[in-house]
Amino acid sequence: MSSVRGKVAVVTGAGSGIGRAVALELARREASIAVSDVDPIGLWETADQVAALGARVHQQLLDVSDAVAFETYAHTVAEHFGVVHQIYNNAGIGAGRAFLDSELRDYQLVLGVNLWASTDIWPNRITARM
C-alpha cells in the first residue's frame, strides 16, 4: 500500500475486521475505494467511515461466491471509477463445522468465497481494461 494516492482500489469483505482496516488505511492514503460485503450494516458503516476520511467511495452488497453477482459488481466498479488499479480480495469464510459434520455444500461455499471469487473475475476485468 505504499503508493495508492489517486489510485482506485477494490476491497471485498470490507464490512468488518481486516477488510475494514484495509479500506480505512487506503482512504487515509488518498485512494478511491470500492467496498463490498454481505453484511449490509457493516458495509454501510465502513463506507461512511471511508467517506469521512475524504475518500471517494462506492459501496455495494456482494456475495463473492455468486459468480454472476461478482461479474456484475466488477463491471459496476469499472464503470463507476473508469479503472481499477488494486484489488484486495479480503472476503473469506470458514466452514464453521467439524470435518465429520460438514457437507458438500459447506465446502462449495468455502471454495466459492475463498478461492473462485479471487481467481475468476478480476483478472479478466483488469486485462480487459489494459
Coordinates of N, CA and C in Angstrom, one line a residue:
M1 N 0.8 -1.2 0.0 CA 0.0 0.0 0.0 C 0.9 1.3 0.0
S2 N 2.1 1.2 -0.4 CA 2.9 2.4 -0.3 C 2.5 3.5 -1.2
S3 N 2.0 3.3 -2.4 CA 1.7 4.4 -3.3 C 0.3 4.2 -3.9
V4 N -0.7 4.6 -3.1 CA -2.1 4.4 -3.6 C -2.8 5.8 -3.8
R5 N -2.1 6.9 -3.6 CA -2.7 8.2 -3.8 C -3.2 8.3 -5.2
G6 N -4.5 8.6 -5.3 CA -5.1 8.8 -6.6 C -5.4 7.5 -7.4
K7 N -5.2 6.4 -6.8 CA -5.5 5.1 -7.4 C -6.9 4.6 -7.0
V8 N -7.4 3.7 -7.7 CA -8.7 3.1 -7.4 C -8.4 1.6 -6.8
A9 N -8.9 1.4 -5.7 CA -8.8 0.1 -5.0 C -10.1 -0.6 -4.7
V10 N -10.2 -1.9 -4.9 CA -11.4 -2.6 -4.5 C -11.1 -3.5 -3.3
V11 N -12.0 -3.4 -2.3 CA -11.8 -4.2 -1.1 C -13.1 -5.1 -0.9
T12 N -13.0 -6.4 -1.0 CA -14.1 -7.3 -0.7 C -14.0 -7.6 0.7
G13 N -15.1 -8.0 1.3 CA -15.1 -8.3 2.8 C -14.8 -7.1 3.6
A14 N -15.3 -5.9 3.2 CA -14.9 -4.7 3.8 C -15.8 -4.3 5.0
G15 N -16.8 -5.2 5.3 CA -17.8 -4.8 6.3 C -17.2 -4.9 7.8
S16 N -16.1 -5.5 8.0 CA -15.5 -5.6 9.3 C -14.1 -6.1 9.3
G17 N -13.5 -6.1 10.4 CA -12.1 -6.7 10.6 C -11.1 -6.2 9.6
I18 N -10.3 -7.1 9.1 CA -9.2 -6.7 8.2 C -9.7 -5.9 7.0
G19 N -10.8 -6.3 6.4 CA -11.3 -5.6 5.2 C -11.6 -4.2 5.5
R20 N -12.2 -3.9 6.6 CA -12.5 -2.5 7.0 C -11.2 -1.8 7.3
A21 N -10.3 -2.4 8.0 CA -9.0 -1.8 8.3 C -8.2 -1.4 7.0
V22 N -8.2 -2.3 6.0 CA -7.6 -2.1 4.8 C -8.3 -0.9 4.1
A23 N -9.6 -0.9 4.0 CA -10.3 0.2 3.4 C -10.0 1.6 4.0
L24 N -10.0 1.6 5.3 CA -9.7 2.8 6.0 C -8.3 3.3 5.8
E25 N -7.3 2.4 5.8 CA -5.9 2.8 5.5 C -5.8 3.3 4.1
L26 N -6.5 2.7 3.1 CA -6.4 3.1 1.8 C -7.0 4.6 1.7
A27 N -8.1 4.8 2.4 CA -8.7 6.1 2.4 C -7.7 7.2 3.0
R28 N -7.0 6.8 4.1 CA -6.1 7.7 4.7 C -4.9 8.0 3.7
R29 N -4.6 7.1 2.8 CA -3.6 7.3 1.8 C -4.1 7.9 0.5
E30 N -5.4 8.4 0.6 CA -6.0 9.1 -0.5 C -6.3 8.3 -1.8
A31 N -6.7 7.1 -1.6 CA -7.1 6.2 -2.7 C -8.7 6.4 -2.8
S32 N -9.2 6.1 -4.0 CA -10.6 6.0 -4.2 C -10.9 4.5 -4.0
I33 N -12.0 4.2 -3.3 CA -12.2 2.8 -2.9 C -13.6 2.3 -3.2
A34 N -13.7 1.0 -3.7 CA -14.9 0.3 -3.9 C -14.9 -0.8 -2.8
V35 N -16.0 -0.7 -1.9 CA -16.1 -1.7 -0.8 C -17.3 -2.5 -1.0
S36 N -17.2 -3.8 -0.6 CA -18.3 -4.7 -0.7 C -18.3 -5.7 0.4
D37 N -19.4 -6.2 0.7 CA -19.6 -7.2 1.8 C -21.0 -7.8 1.7
V38 N -21.2 -8.9 2.4 CA -22.6 -9.5 2.5 C -23.3 -8.9 3.7
D39 N -22.7 -8.3 4.6 CA -23.3 -7.7 5.8 C -23.6 -6.2 5.5
P40 N -24.9 -5.9 5.3 CA -25.3 -4.5 4.9 C -24.9 -3.5 6.0
I41 N -25.1 -3.8 7.2 CA -24.8 -2.8 8.3 C -23.3 -2.5 8.3
G42 N -22.5 -3.6 8.4 CA -21.0 -3.4 8.4 C -20.5 -2.7 7.2
L43 N -21.1 -3.0 6.0 CA -20.7 -2.3 4.8 C -21.0 -0.8 4.8
W44 N -22.2 -0.5 5.2 CA -22.5 1.0 5.2 C -21.7 1.7 6.3
E45 N -21.4 1.0 7.4 CA -20.6 1.7 8.4 C -19.2 1.9 7.8
T46 N -18.6 0.9 7.1 CA -17.3 1.1 6.5 C -17.3 2.2 5.5
A47 N -18.3 2.2 4.6 CA -18.4 3.2 3.6 C -18.5 4.6 4.2
D48 N -19.3 4.8 5.3 CA -19.4 6.1 6.0 C -18.0 6.5 6.5
Q49 N -17.3 5.6 7.1 CA -16.0 5.9 7.7 C -15.0 6.3 6.6
V50 N -15.0 5.6 5.5 CA -14.1 5.9 4.4 C -14.5 7.3 3.9
A51 N -15.7 7.6 3.7 CA -16.1 8.9 3.2 C -15.8 10.0 4.2
A52 N -15.9 9.7 5.5 CA -15.5 10.7 6.5 C -14.0 11.1 6.4
L53 N -13.2 10.2 5.9 CA -11.8 10.4 5.7 C -11.5 11.2 4.4
G54 N -12.6 11.5 3.6 CA -12.4 12.3 2.4 C -12.2 11.5 1.1
A55 N -12.3 10.2 1.2 CA -12.1 9.4 0.0 C -13.4 9.2 -0.8
R56 N -13.2 9.1 -2.1 CA -14.3 8.7 -2.9 C -14.6 7.2 -2.7
V57 N -15.9 6.9 -2.5 CA -16.2 5.5 -2.1 C -17.4 5.0 -2.9
H58 N -17.4 3.8 -3.3 CA -18.5 3.1 -3.9 C -18.8 1.9 -3.1
Q59 N -20.0 1.7 -2.6 CA -20.3 0.5 -1.8 C -21.4 -0.3 -2.4
Q60 N -21.3 -1.6 -2.3 CA -22.3 -2.5 -2.8 C -22.3 -3.8 -2.1
L61 N -23.5 -4.2 -1.8 CA -23.7 -5.6 -1.2 C -23.2 -6.6 -2.2
L62 N -22.5 -7.6 -1.7 CA -22.0 -8.6 -2.7 C -21.7 -9.9 -2.0
D63 N -22.2 -11.0 -2.5 CA -21.8 -12.3 -2.1 C -20.8 -12.8 -3.2
V64 N -19.5 -12.8 -2.8 CA -18.5 -13.1 -3.8 C -18.6 -14.5 -4.3
S65 N -19.3 -15.4 -3.6 CA -19.4 -16.8 -4.1 C -20.4 -16.9 -5.3
D66 N -21.2 -15.8 -5.5 CA -22.1 -15.8 -6.6 C -21.4 -15.2 -7.9
A67 N -21.0 -16.0 -8.8 CA -20.2 -15.6 -9.9 C -20.8 -14.5 -10.8
V68 N -22.1 -14.7 -11.0 CA -22.9 -13.7 -11.8 C -22.9 -12.3 -11.1
A69 N -23.2 -12.3 -9.8 CA -23.2 -11.1 -9.0 C -21.8 -10.5 -9.0
F70 N -20.8 -11.3 -8.9 CA -19.4 -10.8 -8.8 C -19.0 -10.2 -10.1
E71 N -19.4 -10.8 -11.2 CA -19.1 -10.2 -12.6 C -19.8 -8.9 -12.7
T72 N -21.1 -8.8 -12.3 CA -21.8 -7.6 -12.4 C -21.2 -6.5 -11.5
Y73 N -20.7 -6.9 -10.3 CA -20.0 -5.9 -9.4 C -18.7 -5.4 -10.1
A74 N -17.9 -6.3 -10.7 CA -16.7 -5.9 -11.3 C -17.0 -4.9 -12.4
H75 N -18.0 -5.1 -13.2 CA -18.4 -4.2 -14.3 C -18.9 -2.9 -13.7
T76 N -19.7 -2.9 -12.6 CA -20.2 -1.7 -12.0 C -19.1 -0.8 -11.4
V77 N -18.1 -1.5 -10.8 CA -17.0 -0.7 -10.2 C -16.2 -0.1 -11.3
A78 N -15.9 -0.9 -12.4 CA -15.1 -0.3 -13.5 C -15.9 0.8 -14.2
E79 N -17.2 0.7 -14.3 CA -18.0 1.8 -14.9 C -18.0 3.1 -13.9
H80 N -18.1 2.8 -12.6 CA -18.1 3.9 -11.7 C -16.8 4.7 -11.6
F81 N -15.7 4.0 -11.6 CA -14.4 4.7 -11.4 C -13.6 4.8 -12.8
G82 N -14.0 4.0 -13.7 CA -13.3 4.1 -15.0 C -12.1 3.1 -15.1
V83 N -11.5 2.8 -14.0 CA -10.4 1.9 -13.9 C -10.2 1.3 -12.5
V84 N -9.6 0.2 -12.4 CA -9.2 -0.4 -11.1 C -7.8 -0.7 -11.1
H85 N -7.1 -0.1 -10.1 CA -5.6 -0.3 -10.0 C -5.2 -1.5 -9.1
Q86 N -5.9 -1.6 -8.0 CA -5.6 -2.6 -7.0 C -6.8 -3.3 -6.5
I87 N -6.6 -4.6 -6.2 CA -7.7 -5.4 -5.7 C -7.3 -6.1 -4.4
Y88 N -8.1 -6.0 -3.4 CA -7.8 -6.6 -2.1 C -9.0 -7.6 -1.9
N89 N -8.8 -8.8 -2.3 CA -9.8 -9.9 -2.2 C -9.8 -10.4 -0.8
N90 N -10.4 -9.7 0.1 CA -10.3 -10.0 1.5 C -11.4 -10.9 2.0
A91 N -12.5 -11.0 1.3 CA -13.7 -11.8 1.7 C -13.2 -13.2 1.9
G92 N -13.6 -13.8 3.0 CA -13.2 -15.1 3.3 C -14.1 -15.7 4.5
I93 N -14.3 -17.0 4.4 CA -15.1 -17.7 5.5 C -14.4 -19.0 5.8
G94 N -14.9 -19.6 6.9 CA -14.5 -20.9 7.3 C -15.8 -21.7 7.3
A95 N -15.7 -23.0 7.3 CA -16.9 -23.9 7.2 C -17.7 -23.8 8.5
G96 N -17.1 -23.6 9.6 CA -17.8 -23.4 10.9 C -18.3 -24.7 11.5
R97 N -18.0 -25.9 10.9 CA -18.4 -27.2 11.4 C -17.1 -28.1 11.5
A98 N -17.2 -29.1 12.3 CA -16.2 -30.1 12.3 C -16.2 -30.9 11.0
F99 N -15.1 -31.4 10.7 CA -14.9 -32.1 9.4 C -16.0 -33.2 9.2
L100 N -16.2 -34.0 10.3 CA -17.2 -35.1 10.2 C -18.7 -34.6 10.1
D101 N -18.9 -33.4 10.5 CA -20.2 -32.8 10.4 C -20.5 -32.0 9.1
S102 N -19.4 -31.8 8.4 CA -19.5 -31.0 7.2 C -20.2 -31.7 6.0
E103 N -20.8 -30.9 5.2 CA -21.5 -31.5 4.0 C -20.9 -30.9 2.7
L104 N -21.1 -31.4 1.6 CA -20.6 -30.9 0.3 C -20.9 -29.4 0.1
R105 N -22.1 -29.0 0.5 CA -22.4 -27.6 0.3 C -21.6 -26.7 1.1
D106 N -21.1 -27.1 2.3 CA -20.2 -26.3 3.1 C -18.9 -26.1 2.4
Y107 N -18.4 -27.1 1.8 CA -17.1 -26.9 1.0 C -17.3 -26.1 -0.3
Q108 N -18.4 -26.3 -0.9 CA -18.7 -25.5 -2.1 C -18.8 -24.0 -1.7
L109 N -19.4 -23.7 -0.6 CA -19.5 -22.3 -0.2 C -18.1 -21.7 0.2
V110 N -17.3 -22.5 0.9 CA -16.0 -22.0 1.3 C -15.1 -21.8 0.1
L111 N -15.2 -22.8 -0.8 CA -14.4 -22.6 -2.1 C -14.9 -21.5 -2.9
G112 N -16.2 -21.3 -3.0 CA -16.8 -20.2 -3.7 C -16.3 -18.8 -3.2
V113 N -16.3 -18.7 -1.9 CA -15.8 -17.4 -1.3 C -14.3 -17.3 -1.3
N114 N -13.6 -18.3 -0.9 CA -12.2 -18.2 -0.6 C -11.3 -18.4 -1.9
L115 N -11.8 -19.1 -2.8 CA -11.0 -19.5 -4.0 C -11.5 -18.9 -5.3
W116 N -12.7 -19.3 -5.7 CA -13.2 -18.9 -7.0 C -13.4 -17.4 -7.2
A117 N -13.8 -16.8 -6.2 CA -14.1 -15.3 -6.3 C -12.8 -14.6 -6.6
S118 N -11.7 -15.1 -6.1 CA -10.4 -14.4 -6.2 C -9.7 -14.7 -7.5
T119 N -10.1 -15.8 -8.2 CA -9.4 -16.2 -9.4 C -10.2 -15.9 -10.7
D120 N -11.5 -15.9 -10.6 CA -12.3 -15.9 -11.9 C -12.5 -14.5 -12.5
I121 N -12.9 -13.6 -11.7 CA -13.5 -12.3 -12.2 C -12.4 -11.2 -12.4
W122 N -11.7 -10.9 -11.4 CA -10.9 -9.7 -11.5 C -9.8 -9.8 -12.6
P123 N -9.1 -10.9 -12.7 CA -8.0 -10.9 -13.7 C -8.6 -10.6 -15.1
N124 N -9.8 -11.1 -15.4 CA -10.4 -10.8 -16.7 C -10.8 -9.3 -16.9
R125 N -11.3 -8.8 -15.8 CA -11.7 -7.4 -15.8 C -10.5 -6.4 -16.0
I126 N -9.5 -6.7 -15.3 CA -8.3 -5.9 -15.4 C -7.7 -6.0 -16.8
T127 N -7.5 -7.2 -17.3 CA -6.9 -7.4 -18.6 C -7.7 -6.7 -19.6
A128 N -9.0 -6.7 -19.5 CA -9.9 -6.0 -20.5 C -9.7 -4.5 -20.5
R129 N -9.3 -4.0 -19.3 CA -9.1 -2.5 -19.2 C -7.7 -2.0 -19.6
M130 N -6.7 -2.9 -19.7 CA -5.3 -2.5 -20.0 C -5.1 -2.2 -21.5

